[in-house]
GROMACS .gro file of C-alpha atoms in nm:
model
  395
    1UNK     CA    1   2.552  -1.976   5.014
    2UNK     CA    2   2.912  -1.876   4.933
    3UNK     CA    3   3.093  -2.124   4.712
    4UNK     CA    4   3.438  -2.176   4.563
    5UNK     CA    5   3.480  -2.328   4.217
    6UNK     CA    6   3.788  -2.543   4.160
    7UNK     CA    7   3.903  -2.597   3.800
    8UNK     CA    8   4.157  -2.849   3.671
    9UNK     CA    9   4.180  -2.815   3.294
   10UNK     CA   10   4.351  -3.050   3.050
   11UNK     CA   11   4.380  -3.069   2.674
   12UNK     CA   12   4.048  -3.244   2.618
   13UNK     CA   13   3.870  -3.213   2.951
   14UNK     CA   14   3.782  -2.969   3.226
   15UNK     CA   15   3.734  -3.115   3.572
   16UNK     CA   16   3.553  -2.899   3.824
   17UNK     CA   17   3.428  -2.910   4.181
   18UNK     CA   18   3.213  -2.676   4.387
   19UNK     CA   19   3.279  -2.634   4.758
   20UNK     CA   20   3.046  -2.452   4.997
   21UNK     CA   21   3.188  -2.240   5.279
   22UNK     CA   22   3.014  -2.341   5.600
   23UNK     CA   23   2.951  -2.123   5.904
   24UNK     CA   24   3.241  -2.280   6.092
   25UNK     CA   25   3.491  -2.176   5.828
   26UNK     CA   26   3.521  -2.520   5.668
   27UNK     CA   27   3.456  -2.648   5.319
   28UNK     CA   28   3.191  -2.895   5.205
   29UNK     CA   29   3.205  -3.055   4.861
   30UNK     CA   30   2.872  -2.998   4.682
   31UNK     CA   31   2.934  -3.087   4.319
   32UNK     CA   32   3.198  -3.283   4.131
   33UNK     CA   33   3.199  -3.291   3.753
   34UNK     CA   34   3.380  -3.291   3.423
   35UNK     CA   35   3.342  -3.192   3.062
   36UNK     CA   36   3.537  -3.445   2.858
   37UNK     CA   37   3.572  -3.513   2.486
   38UNK     CA   38   3.626  -3.144   2.413
   39UNK     CA   39   3.643  -3.092   2.036
   40UNK     CA   40   3.536  -3.451   1.960
   41UNK     CA   41   3.245  -3.591   2.163
   42UNK     CA   42   3.182  -3.337   2.442
   43UNK     CA   43   2.990  -3.457   2.744
   44UNK     CA   44   2.905  -3.284   3.072
   45UNK     CA   45   2.878  -3.513   3.373
   46UNK     CA   46   2.841  -3.416   3.737
   47UNK     CA   47   2.735  -3.569   4.065
   48UNK     CA   48   2.632  -3.433   4.402
   49UNK     CA   49   2.781  -3.482   4.747
   50UNK     CA   50   2.594  -3.812   4.782
   51UNK     CA   51   2.726  -3.942   4.450
   52UNK     CA   52   2.391  -3.913   4.276
   53UNK     CA   53   2.403  -3.803   3.912
   54UNK     CA   54   2.308  -3.439   3.862
   55UNK     CA   55   2.366  -3.416   3.490
   56UNK     CA   56   2.483  -3.635   3.201
   57UNK     CA   57   2.448  -3.439   2.881
   58UNK     CA   58   2.612  -3.474   2.538
   59UNK     CA   59   2.688  -3.180   2.308
   60UNK     CA   60   2.775  -3.137   1.944
   61UNK     CA   61   3.140  -3.119   1.852
   62UNK     CA   62   3.108  -2.760   1.732
   63UNK     CA   63   2.930  -2.654   2.052
   64UNK     CA   64   3.227  -2.736   2.276
   65UNK     CA   65   3.531  -2.690   2.056
   66UNK     CA   66   3.774  -2.574   2.325
   67UNK     CA   67   3.828  -2.517   2.697
   68UNK     CA   68   3.661  -2.174   2.686
   69UNK     CA   69   3.342  -2.323   2.544
   70UNK     CA   70   3.352  -2.603   2.803
   71UNK     CA   71   3.380  -2.349   3.085
   72UNK     CA   72   3.086  -2.157   2.945
   73UNK     CA   73   2.879  -2.477   2.947
   74UNK     CA   74   2.976  -2.548   3.309
   75UNK     CA   75   2.904  -2.192   3.419
   76UNK     CA   76   2.564  -2.181   3.250
   77UNK     CA   77   2.466  -2.515   3.405
   78UNK     CA   78   2.579  -2.414   3.755
   79UNK     CA   79   2.387  -2.087   3.737
   80UNK     CA   80   2.069  -2.228   3.581
   81UNK     CA   81   2.036  -2.555   3.771
   82UNK     CA   82   2.206  -2.478   4.102
   83UNK     CA   83   2.200  -2.099   4.136
   84UNK     CA   84   2.575  -2.111   4.189
   85UNK     CA   85   2.779  -1.794   4.156
   86UNK     CA   86   3.122  -1.864   4.309
   87UNK     CA   87   3.296  -1.595   4.512
   88UNK     CA   88   3.634  -1.721   4.387
   89UNK     CA   89   3.789  -1.977   4.152
   90UNK     CA   90   4.092  -2.192   4.236
   91UNK     CA   91   4.305  -2.346   3.962
   92UNK     CA   92   4.565  -2.618   3.946
   93UNK     CA   93   4.871  -2.483   3.765
   94UNK     CA   94   5.146  -2.738   3.717
   95UNK     CA   95   5.455  -2.516   3.698
   96UNK     CA   96   5.524  -2.211   3.913
   97UNK     CA   97   5.889  -2.184   3.809
   98UNK     CA   98   6.131  -2.002   4.040
   99UNK     CA   99   5.885  -1.717   4.089
  100UNK     CA  100   5.604  -1.883   4.285
  101UNK     CA  101   5.654  -2.103   4.589
  102UNK     CA  102   5.296  -2.068   4.717
  103UNK     CA  103   4.945  -2.001   4.582
  104UNK     CA  104   4.883  -1.653   4.444
  105UNK     CA  105   4.587  -1.438   4.343
  106UNK     CA  106   4.599  -1.403   3.967
  107UNK     CA  107   4.638  -1.077   3.780
  108UNK     CA  108   4.766  -1.000   3.430
  109UNK     CA  109   5.127  -0.992   3.548
  110UNK     CA  110   5.098  -1.337   3.706
  111UNK     CA  111   4.950  -1.481   3.386
  112UNK     CA  112   5.230  -1.328   3.182
  113UNK     CA  113   5.497  -1.478   3.408
  114UNK     CA  114   5.334  -1.821   3.407
  115UNK     CA  115   5.332  -1.820   3.027
  116UNK     CA  116   5.712  -1.844   3.048
  117UNK     CA  117   5.686  -2.199   3.181
  118UNK     CA  118   5.471  -2.345   2.903
  119UNK     CA  119   5.776  -2.514   2.749
  120UNK     CA  120   5.854  -2.680   3.084
  121UNK     CA  121   5.511  -2.840   3.110
  122UNK     CA  122   5.365  -2.851   2.758
  123UNK     CA  123   5.110  -3.122   2.846
  124UNK     CA  124   4.964  -2.915   3.128
  125UNK     CA  125   5.058  -2.547   3.151
  126UNK     CA  126   4.878  -2.414   2.840
  127UNK     CA  127   4.556  -2.589   2.942
  128UNK     CA  128   4.590  -2.476   3.306
  129UNK     CA  129   4.618  -2.114   3.193
  130UNK     CA  130   4.339  -2.122   2.934
  131UNK     CA  131   4.048  -2.119   3.185
  132UNK     CA  132   4.219  -1.850   3.392
  133UNK     CA  133   4.232  -1.622   3.088
  134UNK     CA  134   3.875  -1.705   2.989
  135UNK     CA  135   3.730  -1.631   3.332
  136UNK     CA  136   3.940  -1.316   3.371
  137UNK     CA  137   3.812  -1.185   3.037
  138UNK     CA  138   3.446  -1.251   3.123
  139UNK     CA  139   3.451  -1.181   3.496
  140UNK     CA  140   3.747  -0.950   3.565
  141UNK     CA  141   3.639  -0.880   3.925
  142UNK     CA  142   3.607  -1.248   4.021
  143UNK     CA  143   3.913  -1.348   4.230
  144UNK     CA  144   4.113  -1.637   4.087
  145UNK     CA  145   4.388  -1.826   4.269
  146UNK     CA  146   4.666  -2.025   4.102
  147UNK     CA  147   4.786  -2.324   4.308
  148UNK     CA  148   5.113  -2.478   4.192
  149UNK     CA  149   5.220  -2.841   4.176
  150UNK     CA  150   5.578  -2.722   4.225
  151UNK     CA  151   5.508  -2.510   4.533
  152UNK     CA  152   5.518  -2.782   4.802
  153UNK     CA  153   5.872  -2.882   4.699
  154UNK     CA  154   6.026  -2.535   4.705
  155UNK     CA  155   6.171  -2.587   5.053
  156UNK     CA  156   6.425  -2.838   4.923
  157UNK     CA  157   6.785  -2.776   5.023
  158UNK     CA  158   7.039  -2.645   4.774
  159UNK     CA  159   7.195  -2.988   4.719
  160UNK     CA  160   6.860  -3.143   4.631
  161UNK     CA  161   6.755  -2.852   4.412
  162UNK     CA  162   7.067  -2.812   4.197
  163UNK     CA  163   7.177  -2.986   3.882
  164UNK     CA  164   7.554  -3.028   3.836
  165UNK     CA  165   7.563  -2.740   3.587
  166UNK     CA  166   7.722  -2.394   3.598
  167UNK     CA  167   7.552  -2.180   3.863
  168UNK     CA  168   7.412  -1.926   3.620
  169UNK     CA  169   7.170  -2.189   3.490
  170UNK     CA  170   7.031  -2.235   3.842
  171UNK     CA  171   6.991  -1.859   3.877
  172UNK     CA  172   6.800  -1.859   3.549
  173UNK     CA  173   6.559  -2.118   3.689
  174UNK     CA  174   6.712  -2.444   3.564
  175UNK     CA  175   6.669  -2.646   3.883
  176UNK     CA  176   6.495  -2.951   4.027
  177UNK     CA  177   6.140  -2.845   4.117
  178UNK     CA  178   5.930  -3.158   4.172
  179UNK     CA  179   5.560  -3.193   4.089
  180UNK     CA  180   5.232  -3.340   4.222
  181UNK     CA  181   5.287  -3.104   4.513
  182UNK     CA  182   4.917  -3.045   4.578
  183UNK     CA  183   4.869  -3.419   4.618
  184UNK     CA  184   5.168  -3.455   4.850
  185UNK     CA  185   5.060  -3.155   5.054
  186UNK     CA  186   4.717  -3.310   5.104
  187UNK     CA  187   4.865  -3.648   5.203
  188UNK     CA  188   5.105  -3.484   5.451
  189UNK     CA  189   4.811  -3.308   5.612
  190UNK     CA  190   4.585  -3.614   5.601
  191UNK     CA  191   4.845  -3.831   5.774
  192UNK     CA  192   4.815  -3.613   6.084
  193UNK     CA  193   4.459  -3.741   6.117
  194UNK     CA  194   4.473  -4.102   5.995
  195UNK     CA  195   4.824  -4.193   6.116
  196UNK     CA  196   4.951  -3.929   6.359
  197UNK     CA  197   5.217  -4.168   6.490
  198UNK     CA  198   5.399  -4.156   6.156
  199UNK     CA  199   5.302  -3.813   6.020
  200UNK     CA  200   5.606  -3.647   6.176
  201UNK     CA  201   5.843  -3.922   6.069
  202UNK     CA  202   6.025  -4.027   5.754
  203UNK     CA  203   5.769  -4.110   5.487
  204UNK     CA  204   5.777  -4.185   5.115
  205UNK     CA  205   5.457  -4.107   4.924
  206UNK     CA  206   5.404  -4.268   4.584
  207UNK     CA  207   5.161  -4.075   4.361
  208UNK     CA  208   5.101  -4.342   4.099
  209UNK     CA  209   4.869  -4.262   3.810
  210UNK     CA  210   4.898  -4.176   3.443
  211UNK     CA  211   5.146  -3.923   3.574
  212UNK     CA  212   5.362  -4.078   3.845
  213UNK     CA  213   5.618  -3.958   4.096
  214UNK     CA  214   5.741  -4.024   4.450
  215UNK     CA  215   5.821  -3.780   4.727
  216UNK     CA  216   6.025  -3.806   5.049
  217UNK     CA  217   5.863  -3.633   5.348
  218UNK     CA  218   6.046  -3.553   5.670
  219UNK     CA  219   5.816  -3.415   5.936
  220UNK     CA  220   5.550  -3.351   5.673
  221UNK     CA  221   5.780  -3.144   5.451
  222UNK     CA  222   5.912  -3.240   5.108
  223UNK     CA  223   6.287  -3.299   5.106
  224UNK     CA  224   6.328  -3.486   4.776
  225UNK     CA  225   6.122  -3.588   4.473
  226UNK     CA  226   6.167  -3.812   4.170
  227UNK     CA  227   6.050  -3.540   3.930
  228UNK     CA  228   6.270  -3.239   3.867
  229UNK     CA  229   6.292  -2.959   3.607
  230UNK     CA  230   5.994  -3.095   3.413
  231UNK     CA  231   5.732  -3.363   3.469
  232UNK     CA  232   5.935  -3.606   3.255
  233UNK     CA  233   6.183  -3.721   3.518
  234UNK     CA  234   6.177  -4.009   3.766
  235UNK     CA  235   5.923  -4.290   3.732
  236UNK     CA  236   5.796  -4.414   3.395
  237UNK     CA  237   5.442  -4.291   3.331
  238UNK     CA  238   5.156  -4.352   3.091
  239UNK     CA  239   5.326  -4.181   2.798
  240UNK     CA  240   5.639  -4.026   2.958
  241UNK     CA  241   5.968  -4.215   2.999
  242UNK     CA  242   6.082  -4.104   3.342
  243UNK     CA  243   6.455  -4.097   3.406
  244UNK     CA  244   6.658  -4.113   3.086
  245UNK     CA  245   7.024  -4.063   3.002
  246UNK     CA  246   7.061  -3.717   2.840
  247UNK     CA  247   7.298  -3.885   2.597
  248UNK     CA  248   7.000  -4.065   2.448
  249UNK     CA  249   6.853  -3.728   2.353
  250UNK     CA  250   7.183  -3.614   2.203
  251UNK     CA  251   7.187  -3.935   2.000
  252UNK     CA  252   6.833  -3.878   1.876
  253UNK     CA  253   6.924  -3.523   1.774
  254UNK     CA  254   7.256  -3.609   1.611
  255UNK     CA  255   7.191  -3.950   1.459
  256UNK     CA  256   6.816  -3.949   1.404
  257UNK     CA  257   6.796  -3.579   1.316
  258UNK     CA  258   6.504  -3.524   1.553
  259UNK     CA  259   6.419  -3.161   1.620
  260UNK     CA  260   6.271  -3.014   1.940
  261UNK     CA  261   5.912  -3.074   1.829
  262UNK     CA  262   5.979  -3.439   1.748
  263UNK     CA  263   6.158  -3.492   2.079
  264UNK     CA  264   5.872  -3.331   2.269
  265UNK     CA  265   5.621  -3.556   2.094
  266UNK     CA  266   5.833  -3.865   2.171
  267UNK     CA  267   5.893  -3.780   2.537
  268UNK     CA  268   5.546  -3.658   2.628
  269UNK     CA  269   5.319  -3.868   2.406
  270UNK     CA  270   5.493  -4.181   2.278
  271UNK     CA  271   5.706  -4.315   2.563
  272UNK     CA  272   5.646  -4.463   2.908
  273UNK     CA  273   5.411  -4.759   2.939
  274UNK     CA  274   5.273  -4.686   2.593
  275UNK     CA  275   5.615  -4.679   2.431
  276UNK     CA  276   5.750  -4.987   2.608
  277UNK     CA  277   5.444  -5.200   2.543
  278UNK     CA  278   5.338  -5.066   2.206
  279UNK     CA  279   4.989  -5.148   2.332
  280UNK     CA  280   4.849  -4.902   2.585
  281UNK     CA  281   4.930  -4.636   2.844
  282UNK     CA  282   4.665  -4.779   3.080
  283UNK     CA  283   4.804  -4.997   3.359
  284UNK     CA  284   4.476  -5.188   3.386
  285UNK     CA  285   4.487  -5.289   3.021
  286UNK     CA  286   4.852  -5.390   3.044
  287UNK     CA  287   4.797  -5.609   3.349
  288UNK     CA  288   4.513  -5.790   3.172
  289UNK     CA  289   4.708  -5.840   2.849
  290UNK     CA  290   4.916  -6.162   2.809
  291UNK     CA  291   5.145  -6.003   2.550
  292UNK     CA  292   5.511  -6.015   2.669
  293UNK     CA  293   5.549  -5.647   2.581
  294UNK     CA  294   5.272  -5.560   2.823
  295UNK     CA  295   5.445  -5.763   3.094
  296UNK     CA  296   5.772  -5.582   3.024
  297UNK     CA  297   5.607  -5.242   3.070
  298UNK     CA  298   5.450  -5.344   3.402
  299UNK     CA  299   5.773  -5.504   3.524
  300UNK     CA  300   5.967  -5.191   3.432
  301UNK     CA  301   5.723  -4.967   3.622
  302UNK     CA  302   5.753  -5.182   3.936
  303UNK     CA  303   6.132  -5.208   3.904
  304UNK     CA  304   6.181  -4.833   3.875
  305UNK     CA  305   5.946  -4.769   4.166
  306UNK     CA  306   6.159  -5.000   4.378
  307UNK     CA  307   6.478  -4.820   4.275
  308UNK     CA  308   6.325  -4.480   4.355
  309UNK     CA  309   6.209  -4.605   4.694
  310UNK     CA  310   6.569  -4.690   4.778
  311UNK     CA  311   6.691  -4.350   4.660
  312UNK     CA  312   6.434  -4.162   4.866
  313UNK     CA  313   6.496  -4.377   5.174
  314UNK     CA  314   6.863  -4.280   5.142
  315UNK     CA  315   6.768  -3.913   5.116
  316UNK     CA  316   6.566  -3.949   5.438
  317UNK     CA  317   6.832  -4.150   5.618
  318UNK     CA  318   6.579  -4.419   5.703
  319UNK     CA  319   6.211  -4.490   5.656
  320UNK     CA  320   5.908  -4.510   5.885
  321UNK     CA  321   5.627  -4.543   5.633
  322UNK     CA  322   5.536  -4.577   5.266
  323UNK     CA  323   5.208  -4.435   5.132
  324UNK     CA  324   5.035  -4.522   4.805
  325UNK     CA  325   4.799  -4.270   4.646
  326UNK     CA  326   4.642  -4.163   4.311
  327UNK     CA  327   4.474  -4.388   4.052
  328UNK     CA  328   4.711  -4.687   4.040
  329UNK     CA  329   4.826  -4.647   4.399
  330UNK     CA  330   4.473  -4.637   4.538
  331UNK     CA  331   4.323  -4.911   4.324
  332UNK     CA  332   4.578  -5.170   4.214
  333UNK     CA  333   4.651  -5.417   4.491
  334UNK     CA  334   4.874  -5.618   4.257
  335UNK     CA  335   5.102  -5.325   4.178
  336UNK     CA  336   5.113  -5.225   4.545
  337UNK     CA  337   5.214  -5.577   4.647
  338UNK     CA  338   5.485  -5.596   4.384
  339UNK     CA  339   5.635  -5.262   4.484
  340UNK     CA  340   5.631  -5.352   4.854
  341UNK     CA  341   5.808  -5.677   4.763
  342UNK     CA  342   6.088  -5.462   4.619
  343UNK     CA  343   6.117  -5.295   4.961
  344UNK     CA  344   6.150  -5.609   5.172
  345UNK     CA  345   6.514  -5.518   5.231
  346UNK     CA  346   6.382  -5.207   5.409
  347UNK     CA  347   6.170  -5.426   5.634
  348UNK     CA  348   5.841  -5.383   5.452
  349UNK     CA  349   5.589  -5.668   5.441
  350UNK     CA  350   5.231  -5.664   5.322
  351UNK     CA  351   4.907  -5.804   5.460
  352UNK     CA  352   4.746  -5.969   5.157
  353UNK     CA  353   4.391  -5.948   5.291
  354UNK     CA  354   4.421  -5.582   5.390
  355UNK     CA  355   4.578  -5.504   5.054
  356UNK     CA  356   4.299  -5.679   4.863
  357UNK     CA  357   4.043  -5.480   5.064
  358UNK     CA  358   4.216  -5.145   4.990
  359UNK     CA  359   4.245  -5.091   5.365
  360UNK     CA  360   4.411  -4.783   5.511
  361UNK     CA  361   4.700  -4.984   5.654
  362UNK     CA  362   4.809  -5.275   5.434
  363UNK     CA  363   5.132  -5.373   5.609
  364UNK     CA  364   5.154  -5.668   5.845
  365UNK     CA  365   5.161  -5.593   6.220
  366UNK     CA  366   5.528  -5.692   6.236
  367UNK     CA  367   5.636  -5.494   5.927
  368UNK     CA  368   5.949  -5.285   5.973
  369UNK     CA  369   5.776  -4.992   5.806
  370UNK     CA  370   5.408  -4.900   5.790
  371UNK     CA  371   5.249  -4.924   5.444
  372UNK     CA  372   4.931  -4.723   5.387
  373UNK     CA  373   4.682  -4.642   5.112
  374UNK     CA  374   4.556  -4.284   5.144
  375UNK     CA  375   4.329  -4.138   4.871
  376UNK     CA  376   4.446  -3.798   4.757
  377UNK     CA  377   4.230  -3.487   4.715
  378UNK     CA  378   4.408  -3.216   4.519
  379UNK     CA  379   4.084  -3.026   4.458
  380UNK     CA  380   4.015  -2.988   4.830
  381UNK     CA  381   4.371  -2.861   4.875
  382UNK     CA  382   4.312  -2.602   4.602
  383UNK     CA  383   3.984  -2.496   4.764
  384UNK     CA  384   4.158  -2.452   5.100
  385UNK     CA  385   4.430  -2.236   4.950
  386UNK     CA  386   4.174  -2.031   4.759
  387UNK     CA  387   3.965  -1.969   5.070
  388UNK     CA  388   4.272  -1.872   5.275
  389UNK     CA  389   4.398  -1.623   5.016
  390UNK     CA  390   4.052  -1.478   4.969
  391UNK     CA  391   4.016  -1.413   5.342
  392UNK     CA  392   4.365  -1.268   5.358
  393UNK     CA  393   4.293  -1.029   5.072
  394UNK     CA  394   3.980  -0.902   5.248
  395UNK     CA  395   4.151  -0.808   5.573
   0.00000   0.00000   0.00000
């Protein structure tokens, strides 16, 4: 059985999925797993297509010290327990820069170019590239495909893509990219099946999780996004601030004598919900905590989401539907209700029972815009791109 391995690597975890290629040319998810606690308390967990546990195994800290060791553990387990030898590997890579507007088969030149964007996505890019290098070193003939979170947004018009800076900066790659593109691409495609009557219309999708952003879709294509040059912009996130006056950064440099490393640590690790609350970056913990600082962080998140909804509706020139997805968007009925309340001026109204049940459509029948909850599936999107490029390369 031919299979495709999908890898999504972070700083302390490696998520993976195995998809089988069926005779009809489709993909079937066989295994979903993760190695977390890398370098501290490593643990391999995986389940099958039916959700049943396939493995739950702890390792010593020294046995899985980095991403390369975690990949070796995953590969050995897949071969020994499931006789799985993938014909290709697809990877999530957060930043494609100005060079890559679509998935690409990886070679040494591609890796070298992607290294240039590490400073634009320091939380993600180094860890996305680590497994690519590891697999290429051990299995140089195994095709690998890089799928970019920026790619789906590369069709933005010049006005949406530019900053108000001298043009040479744009030519050098300083431009508004947008992220979570694999998620938005999946949602745009999924809407054609679950809500065909709105899929071709004006839709805002809110990808709300530890990382959060919103995207305006017109006819299934991205026309505007809350994130831009880096994954710091737009909505507040677990540990990232979202939109911030650049003058604040100049103040921190000039008055507080913060250098680039200190600013990076502040903006990527110490801000957002965590910074505002001083308690946690987890929305669930903040909602359950009576501390006024926790309430402020939640209120701020909802407020900014409402502001961004207005901005994106303006970019679209109207609005037909609003879609929630990702961890908070798919699971928190309270946050969904509060954000929809901020959009009542757009005609949105929510069905409380449908919202509590995490139904597909949570808007009332008479709502001026449709409000939906659509689970995302970035890994399936990566597998599709990997399969398509693999077939193309074999023609």
